PDB file of C-alpha atoms in Angstrom:
ATOM      1  CA  TYR A  17     190.722  96.920 259.434  1.00 93.00           C
ATOM      2  CA  PHE A  18     189.950  95.248 256.108  1.00 95.00           C
ATOM      3  CA  SER A  19     188.241  92.004 255.168  1.00 96.00           C
ATOM      4  CA  ILE A  20     189.590  88.811 253.649  1.00 97.00           C
ATOM      5  CA  LEU A  21     187.476  85.968 252.306  1.00 97.00           C
ATOM      6  CA  THR A  22     189.090  82.544 251.965  1.00 97.00           C
ATOM      7  CA  ASP A  23     187.994  79.131 250.772  1.00 97.00           C
ATOM      8  CA  ALA A  24     187.869  76.116 253.084  1.00 97.00           C
ATOM      9  CA  GLN A  25     191.625  75.562 252.595  1.00 97.00           C
ATOM     10  CA  GLY A  26     192.549  79.088 253.675  1.00 97.00           C
ATOM     11  CA  VAL A  27     193.334  80.443 250.196  1.00 97.00           C
ATOM     12  CA  VAL A  28     192.240  84.064 249.663  1.00 97.00           C
ATOM     13  CA  VAL A  29     189.395  84.436 247.156  1.00 97.00           C
ATOM     14  CA  ASP A  30     188.440  88.078 247.782  1.00 96.00           C
ATOM     15  CA  VAL A  31     189.576  91.185 249.662  1.00 96.00           C
ATOM     16  CA  GLY A  32     187.445  94.153 250.754  1.00 94.00           C
ATOM     17  CA  GLY A  33     187.540  97.295 252.847  1.00 90.00           C
ATOM     18  CA  ALA A  34     190.155  99.257 250.865  1.00 86.00           C
ATOM     19  CA  PRO A  35     193.333  97.878 252.490  1.00 91.00           C
ATOM     20  CA  ASP A  36     196.418 100.109 252.358  1.00 90.00           C
ATOM     21  CA  MET A  37     198.548  98.192 249.855  1.00 91.00           C
ATOM     22  CA  ARG A  38     201.491 100.520 250.534  1.00 91.00           C
ATOM     23  CA  GLN A  39     202.167  98.511 253.684  1.00 92.00           C
ATOM     24  CA  ARG A  40     204.217  95.360 253.130  1.00 93.00           C
ATOM     25  CA  ALA A  41     202.281  93.566 255.856  1.00 92.00           C
ATOM     26  CA  VAL A  42     199.061  94.277 253.948  1.00 94.00           C
ATOM     27  CA  GLN A  43     200.530  93.264 250.585  1.00 93.00           C
ATOM     28  CA  ALA A  44     201.611  89.960 252.076  1.00 93.00           C
ATOM     29  CA  ILE A  45     198.067  88.794 252.840  1.00 93.00           C
ATOM     30  CA  ALA A  46     195.554  90.960 250.942  1.00 94.00           C
ATOM     31  CA  ARG A  47     196.017  89.286 247.569  1.00 94.00           C
ATOM     32  CA  ILE A  48     193.741  86.793 245.851  1.00 96.00           C
ATOM     33  CA  GLY A  49     195.396  83.382 245.657  1.00 97.00           C
ATOM     34  CA  VAL A  50     197.620  83.735 248.739  1.00 96.00           C
ATOM     35  CA  ASP A  51     197.641  80.629 250.957  1.00 96.00           C
ATOM     36  CA  LEU A  52     196.944  81.767 254.531  1.00 95.00           C
ATOM     37  CA  SER A  53     196.246  78.336 255.953  1.00 94.00           C
ATOM     38  CA  GLU A  54     197.843  77.252 259.218  1.00 91.00           C
ATOM     39  CA  ARG A  55     200.212  74.891 257.446  1.00 93.00           C
ATOM     40  CA  SER A  56     201.461  77.851 255.384  1.00 92.00           C
ATOM     41  CA  VAL A  57     201.651  80.769 257.826  1.00 89.00           C
ATOM     42  CA  GLY A  58     201.134  79.233 261.258  1.00 89.00           C
ATOM     43  CA  THR A  59     198.429  80.149 263.747  1.00 89.00           C
ATOM     44  CA  THR A  60     196.118  82.987 262.639  1.00 90.00           C
ATOM     45  CA  ALA A  61     192.413  83.720 262.984  1.00 92.00           C
ATOM     46  CA  ILE A  62     192.016  82.175 259.534  1.00 93.00           C
ATOM     47  CA  GLY A  63     193.524  78.823 260.458  1.00 93.00           C
ATOM     48  CA  ALA A  64     191.850  78.835 263.872  1.00 93.00           C
ATOM     49  CA  ALA A  65     188.372  79.572 262.470  1.00 95.00           C
ATOM     50  CA  LEU A  66     188.715  76.870 259.797  1.00 96.00           C
ATOM     51  CA  THR A  67     189.946  74.328 262.354  1.00 94.00           C
ATOM     52  CA  GLU A  68     187.689  75.132 265.309  1.00 94.00           C
ATOM     53  CA  LEU A  69     184.702  76.007 263.086  1.00 95.00           C
ATOM     54  CA  HIS A  70     183.547  78.855 265.293  1.00 94.00           C
ATOM     55  CA  PRO A  71     184.287  82.611 265.497  1.00 96.00           C
ATOM     56  CA  VAL A  72     187.670  83.543 266.977  1.00 95.00           C
ATOM     57  CA  TRP A  73     189.671  86.619 267.951  1.00 93.00           C
ATOM     58  CA  LEU A  74     193.454  86.507 267.696  1.00 90.00           C
ATOM     59  CA  HIS A  75     195.499  89.405 269.005  1.00 85.00           C
ATOM     60  CA  ARG A  76     199.016  90.144 267.834  1.00 81.00           C
ATOM     61  CA  GLY A  77     200.962  88.044 270.334  1.00 79.00           C
ATOM     62  CA  GLU A  78     198.881  84.937 269.695  1.00 82.00           C
ATOM     63  CA  HIS A  79     200.102  84.573 266.118  1.00 83.00           C
ATOM     64  CA  PHE A  80     202.665  81.797 265.755  1.00 80.00           C
ATOM     65  CA  PHE A  81     205.400  83.618 263.831  1.00 82.00           C
ATOM     66  CA  GLU A  82     206.971  86.926 264.788  1.00 83.00           C
ATOM     67  CA  ALA A  83     206.379  88.197 261.247  1.00 84.00           C
ATOM     68  CA  THR A  84     202.604  87.777 261.690  1.00 83.00           C
ATOM     69  CA  SER A  85     202.488  89.383 265.152  1.00 88.00           C
ATOM     70  CA  VAL A  86     201.686  92.757 263.537  1.00 91.00           C
ATOM     71  CA  TYR A  87     198.165  91.528 262.751  1.00 92.00           C
ATOM     72  CA  SER A  88     195.045  91.594 264.915  1.00 92.00           C
ATOM     73  CA  CYS A  89     192.320  89.398 263.456  1.00 93.00           C
ATOM     74  CA  ALA A  90     188.710  88.356 263.905  1.00 95.00           C
ATOM     75  CA  GLY A  91     187.539  85.347 261.926  1.00 96.00           C
ATOM     76  CA  ALA A  92     184.338  83.373 261.422  1.00 97.00           C
ATOM     77  CA  PRO A  93     183.714  80.223 259.377  1.00 98.00           C
ATOM     78  CA  ILE A  94     181.207  80.235 256.528  1.00 98.00           C
ATOM     79  CA  PHE A  95     179.084  77.137 255.980  1.00 97.00           C
ATOM     80  CA  GLY A  96     177.608  76.323 252.605  1.00 97.00           C
ATOM     81  CA  PRO A  97     174.015  75.185 251.940  1.00 97.00           C
ATOM     82  CA  ASP A  98     175.245  71.570 252.123  1.00 97.00           C
ATOM     83  CA  GLY A  99     176.172  72.039 255.782  1.00 95.00           C
ATOM     84  CA  ARG A 100     179.916  71.871 255.190  1.00 96.00           C
ATOM     85  CA  CYS A 101     182.475  74.612 255.786  1.00 97.00           C
ATOM     86  CA  ALA A 102     182.931  76.565 252.562  1.00 97.00           C
ATOM     87  CA  GLY A 103     185.464  79.094 253.802  1.00 97.00           C
ATOM     88  CA  MET A 104     185.856  81.902 256.302  1.00 97.00           C
ATOM     89  CA  LEU A 105     185.621  85.655 256.692  1.00 97.00           C
ATOM     90  CA  ASP A 106     188.519  87.481 258.339  1.00 96.00           C
ATOM     91  CA  LEU A 107     188.751  91.082 259.584  1.00 96.00           C
ATOM     92  CA  THR A 108     192.397  92.120 259.939  1.00 94.00           C
ATOM     93  CA  GLY A 109     194.191  95.209 261.217  1.00 93.00           C
ATOM     94  CA  VAL A 110     197.924  95.893 260.907  1.00 92.00           C
ATOM     95  CA  GLN A 111     199.427  97.468 264.040  1.00 90.00           C
ATOM     96  CA  ALA A 112     195.882  98.661 264.729  1.00 88.00           C
ATOM     97  CA  GLU A 113     194.091  99.177 268.017  1.00 87.00           C
ATOM     98  CA  GLU A 114     192.715  95.804 269.030  1.00 86.00           C
ATOM     99  CA  ARG A 115     188.989  95.342 268.646  1.00 89.00           C
ATOM    100  CA  PRO A 116     187.926  91.912 270.028  1.00 89.00           C
ATOM    101  CA  GLU A 117     184.290  92.894 269.480  1.00 93.00           C
ATOM    102  CA  LEU A 118     184.927  92.487 265.745  1.00 94.00           C
ATOM    103  CA  ARG A 119     184.549  88.745 266.304  1.00 95.00           C
ATOM    104  CA  HIS A 120     180.808  89.319 266.679  1.00 96.00           C
ATOM    105  CA  LEU A 121     180.722  91.470 263.541  1.00 96.00           C
ATOM    106  CA  ALA A 122     182.628  88.822 261.559  1.00 96.00           C
ATOM    107  CA  ALA A 123     180.158  86.162 262.726  1.00 96.00           C
ATOM    108  CA  GLN A 124     177.181  88.286 261.672  1.00 95.00           C
ATOM    109  CA  MET A 125     178.713  88.978 258.260  1.00 95.00           C
ATOM    110  CA  ALA A 126     179.463  85.272 257.788  1.00 96.00           C
ATOM    111  CA  GLN A 127     175.836  84.409 258.538  1.00 93.00           C
ATOM    112  CA  ARG A 128     174.642  86.884 255.913  1.00 94.00           C
ATOM    113  CA  VAL A 129     176.955  85.275 253.368  1.00 95.00           C
ATOM    114  CA  GLU A 130     175.547  81.866 254.337  1.00 96.00           C
ATOM    115  CA  GLN A 131     171.967  83.070 253.829  1.00 94.00           C
ATOM    116  CA  ALA A 132     172.894  84.473 250.408  1.00 95.00           C
ATOM    117  CA  LEU A 133     174.480  81.146 249.442  1.00 96.00           C
ATOM    118  CA  LEU A 134     171.338  79.316 250.549  1.00 96.00           C
ATOM    119  CA  LEU A 135     169.090  81.602 248.510  1.00 95.00           C
ATOM    120  CA  ALA A 136     171.311  80.981 245.476  1.00 96.00           C
ATOM    121  CA  VAL A 137     170.506  77.242 245.536  1.00 96.00           C
ATOM    122  CA  PRO A 138     167.820  76.457 242.912  1.00 95.00           C
ATOM    123  CA  HIS A 139     164.679  75.750 244.942  1.00 96.00           C
ATOM    124  CA  ASP A 140     160.903  75.829 244.737  1.00 94.00           C
ATOM    125  CA  ARG A 141     160.292  77.253 248.194  1.00 94.00           C
ATOM    126  CA  LEU A 142     161.995  78.291 251.377  1.00 96.00           C
ATOM    127  CA  LEU A 143     160.836  77.041 254.779  1.00 97.00           C
ATOM    128  CA  GLN A 144     161.708  78.439 258.208  1.00 95.00           C
ATOM    129  CA  VAL A 145     161.887  76.203 261.279  1.00 96.00           C
ATOM    130  CA  GLN A 146     162.077  77.073 264.963  1.00 95.00           C
ATOM    131  CA  TRP A 147     161.533  75.410 268.313  1.00 94.00           C
ATOM    132  CA  PRO A 148     158.207  76.429 269.881  1.00 91.00           C
ATOM    133  CA  GLY A 149     158.566  79.259 272.371  1.00 81.00           C
ATOM    134  CA  PRO A 150     159.341  82.980 272.373  1.00 72.00           C
ATOM    135  CA  ALA A 151     159.910  84.376 268.888  1.00 65.00           C
ATOM    136  CA  SER A 152     163.583  85.092 268.211  1.00 58.00           C
ATOM    137  CA  THR A 153     165.687  85.432 265.079  1.00 59.00           C
ATOM    138  CA  ALA A 154     168.569  83.691 266.879  1.00 63.00           C
ATOM    139  CA  ASN A 155     167.055  80.212 266.650  1.00 79.00           C
ATOM    140  CA  VAL A 156     165.358  80.254 263.250  1.00 91.00           C
ATOM    141  CA  GLY A 157     166.650  77.870 260.583  1.00 94.00           C
ATOM    142  CA  ARG A 158     165.984  77.826 256.853  1.00 95.00           C
ATOM    143  CA  LEU A 159     165.439  74.988 254.403  1.00 97.00           C
ATOM    144  CA  ALA A 160     165.543  75.223 250.596  1.00 97.00           C
ATOM    145  CA  VAL A 161     163.155  72.666 249.085  1.00 97.00           C
ATOM    146  CA  ASP A 162     162.777  71.644 245.423  1.00 96.00           C
ATOM    147  CA  ARG A 163     159.593  70.710 243.537  1.00 95.00           C
ATOM    148  CA  GLU A 164     159.963  67.049 244.533  1.00 96.00           C
ATOM    149  CA  SER A 165     159.997  68.075 248.234  1.00 96.00           C
ATOM    150  CA  ALA A 166     163.697  67.260 248.615  1.00 97.00           C
ATOM    151  CA  ILE A 167     165.688  69.459 251.005  1.00 98.00           C
ATOM    152  CA  VAL A 168     168.423  70.756 248.693  1.00 98.00           C
ATOM    153  CA  GLY A 169     169.914  73.296 251.089  1.00 97.00           C
ATOM    154  CA  ALA A 170     169.903  74.200 254.771  1.00 97.00           C
ATOM    155  CA  ASP A 171     171.606  76.701 257.025  1.00 96.00           C
ATOM    156  CA  ARG A 172     173.522  75.902 260.213  1.00 94.00           C
ATOM    157  CA  ALA A 173     170.561  76.486 262.516  1.00 93.00           C
ATOM    158  CA  ALA A 174     168.341  74.092 260.548  1.00 96.00           C
ATOM    159  CA  CYS A 175     171.071  71.432 260.366  1.00 96.00           C
ATOM    160  CA  ALA A 176     171.607  71.581 264.127  1.00 94.00           C
ATOM    161  CA  MET A 177     167.901  71.665 264.963  1.00 95.00           C
ATOM    162  CA  LEU A 178     166.894  68.797 262.695  1.00 96.00           C
ATOM    163  CA  GLY A 179     170.083  66.701 262.720  1.00 94.00           C
ATOM    164  CA  LEU A 180     170.439  66.976 258.940  1.00 96.00           C
ATOM    165  CA  ARG A 181     173.209  65.197 257.017  1.00 95.00           C
ATOM    166  CA  PHE A 182     173.877  66.026 253.368  1.00 96.00           C
ATOM    167  CA  ASP A 183     173.944  63.126 250.889  1.00 95.00           C
ATOM    168  CA  PRO A 184     176.386  64.045 248.081  1.00 94.00           C
ATOM    169  CA  ALA A 185     175.022  61.297 245.820  1.00 93.00           C
ATOM    170  CA  ALA A 186     171.432  62.543 246.110  1.00 92.00           C
ATOM    171  CA  ARG A 187     172.615  66.173 246.323  1.00 94.00           C
ATOM    172  CA  SER A 188     170.161  66.771 249.148  1.00 96.00           C
ATOM    173  CA  PHE A 189     169.464  66.254 252.843  1.00 97.00           C
ATOM    174  CA  GLY A 190     166.654  63.870 251.930  1.00 96.00           C
ATOM    175  CA  ALA A 191     162.930  64.396 251.525  1.00 96.00           C
ATOM    176  CA  LEU A 192     160.746  66.474 253.820  1.00 97.00           C
ATOM    177  CA  ALA A 193     158.942  63.265 254.806  1.00 96.00           C
ATOM    178  CA  ASP A 194     162.256  61.820 256.029  1.00 96.00           C
ATOM    179  CA  VAL A 195     162.601  64.651 258.543  1.00 96.00           C
ATOM    180  CA  PHE A 196     159.048  65.649 259.448  1.00 97.00           C
ATOM    181  CA  ALA A 197     156.399  63.170 260.619  1.00 97.00           C
ATOM    182  CA  THR A 198     153.768  64.610 258.321  1.00 96.00           C
ATOM    183  CA  THR A 199     152.973  64.604 254.629  1.00 94.00           C
ATOM    184  CA  SER A 200     155.199  66.605 252.304  1.00 94.00           C
ATOM    185  CA  GLY A 201     152.079  68.130 250.779  1.00 94.00           C
ATOM    186  CA  ARG A 202     151.161  69.763 254.082  1.00 94.00           C
ATOM    187  CA  LEU A 203     154.514  71.560 254.173  1.00 95.00           C
ATOM    188  CA  MET A 204     154.632  72.347 250.462  1.00 95.00           C
ATOM    189  CA  SER A 205     151.228  74.041 250.740  1.00 94.00           C
ATOM    190  CA  LEU A 206     152.529  76.636 253.207  1.00 94.00           C
ATOM    191  CA  ARG A 207     152.510  80.198 251.888  1.00 93.00           C
ATOM    192  CA  PRO A 208     154.455  83.282 253.033  1.00 91.00           C
ATOM    193  CA  GLY A 209     152.502  85.350 255.513  1.00 88.00           C
ATOM    194  CA  GLN A 210     150.649  82.400 257.022  1.00 89.00           C
ATOM    195  CA  ALA A 211     151.123  81.644 260.708  1.00 90.00           C
ATOM    196  CA  ALA A 212     153.651  78.949 261.488  1.00 92.00           C
ATOM    197  CA  ARG A 213     152.351  75.435 262.044  1.00 93.00           C
ATOM    198  CA  HIS A 214     153.341  73.008 264.766  1.00 95.00           C
ATOM    199  CA  VAL A 215     154.840  70.029 262.923  1.00 96.00           C
ATOM    200  CA  PRO A 216     156.072  66.804 264.575  1.00 97.00           C
ATOM    201  CA  LEU A 217     159.487  65.304 263.944  1.00 97.00           C
ATOM    202  CA  TRP A 218     160.046  61.546 263.865  1.00 95.00           C
ATOM    203  CA  SER A 219     161.690  61.872 267.282  1.00 93.00           C
ATOM    204  CA  GLY A 220     158.357  62.971 268.752  1.00 93.00           C
ATOM    205  CA  LEU A 221     159.475  66.567 269.223  1.00 95.00           C
ATOM    206  CA  GLN A 222     157.673  69.401 267.502  1.00 96.00           C
ATOM    207  CA  VAL A 223     158.917  72.456 265.627  1.00 96.00           C
ATOM    208  CA  LEU A 224     157.261  75.498 264.141  1.00 95.00           C
ATOM    209  CA  VAL A 225     157.371  75.597 260.330  1.00 96.00           C
ATOM    210  CA  ALA A 226     156.442  78.494 258.075  1.00 95.00           C
ATOM    211  CA  ALA A 227     157.046  79.512 254.480  1.00 95.00           C
ATOM    212  CA  ALA A 228     159.697  82.225 254.128  1.00 90.00           C
ATOM    213  CA  ARG A 229     159.669  85.058 251.657  1.00 79.00           C
ATOM    214  CA  ALA A 230     162.459  84.376 249.198  1.00 64.00           C
ATOM    215  CA  GLY A 231     163.300  87.283 246.900  1.00 57.00           C
ATOM    216  CA  GLY A 232     166.670  88.796 247.678  1.00 45.00           C
ATOM    217  CA  ASP A 233     166.086  89.109 251.419  1.00 51.00           C
ATOM    218  CA  THR A 234     168.836  87.472 253.451  1.00 46.00           C
ATOM    219  CA  GLY A 235     167.273  88.358 256.775  1.00 51.00           C
ATOM    220  CA  VAL A 236     165.434  85.864 258.971  1.00 54.00           C
ATOM    221  CA  ASP A 237     162.120  86.669 260.638  1.00 62.00           C
ATOM    222  CA  PRO A 238     161.110  85.039 263.944  1.00 60.00           C
ATOM    223  CA  LEU A 239     158.191  82.643 263.595  1.00 67.00           C
ATOM    224  CA  ARG A 240     154.846  83.233 265.262  1.00 62.00           C
ATOM    225  CA  SER A 241     152.217  80.555 265.515  1.00 62.00           C
ATOM    226  CA  THR A 242     148.477  81.007 265.911  1.00 56.00           C
ATOM    227  CA  PRO A 243     147.258  81.122 269.519  1.00 45.00           C
TER     228      PRO A 243
END
């Protein structure tokens, strides 16, 4: 298996995993600039992931054309820090033993790309949000906030949890005070290492908020509040 990265239109922008370019079936798809969208090559994991916007596994017989039935593919969409689909990551094998579990691996890799994209957004601090309850990395979201307390980037978990909508004109999701029913200063004063605080939303619900360590770390730590 080798990896293919496409943009949101299904055009290849990068290839990894040392694909065997001696195979014509590999040459056909493992090239930067090739259009692998559904309108171009029919149903594949690439087109399915970009359309359904969730991880997929497509075995050989599920490809639309006979010429593409030699591929087995796992694909996962990649969302940018503005909450919109930026592309997808595909793991493809040619006449290879089928590995449906690669769908989970593709999804994990896509999430790491998303975290890297979020960290690349110019920001003053990074906040983590989570529903109160047992600590788990699975339900932690991240927000990138600038000096004026505007939310300039967010990952999928944060967008879903807080109902965020990106405003292209303002180039942000709005101010912290538009999302949280507390002063922006209270959130901007959070420091990495401090226990998470219970913060109300305008809906009346509460979330845990903590300052994340930025650096180059693309991992997400579960939040723990004070007793």
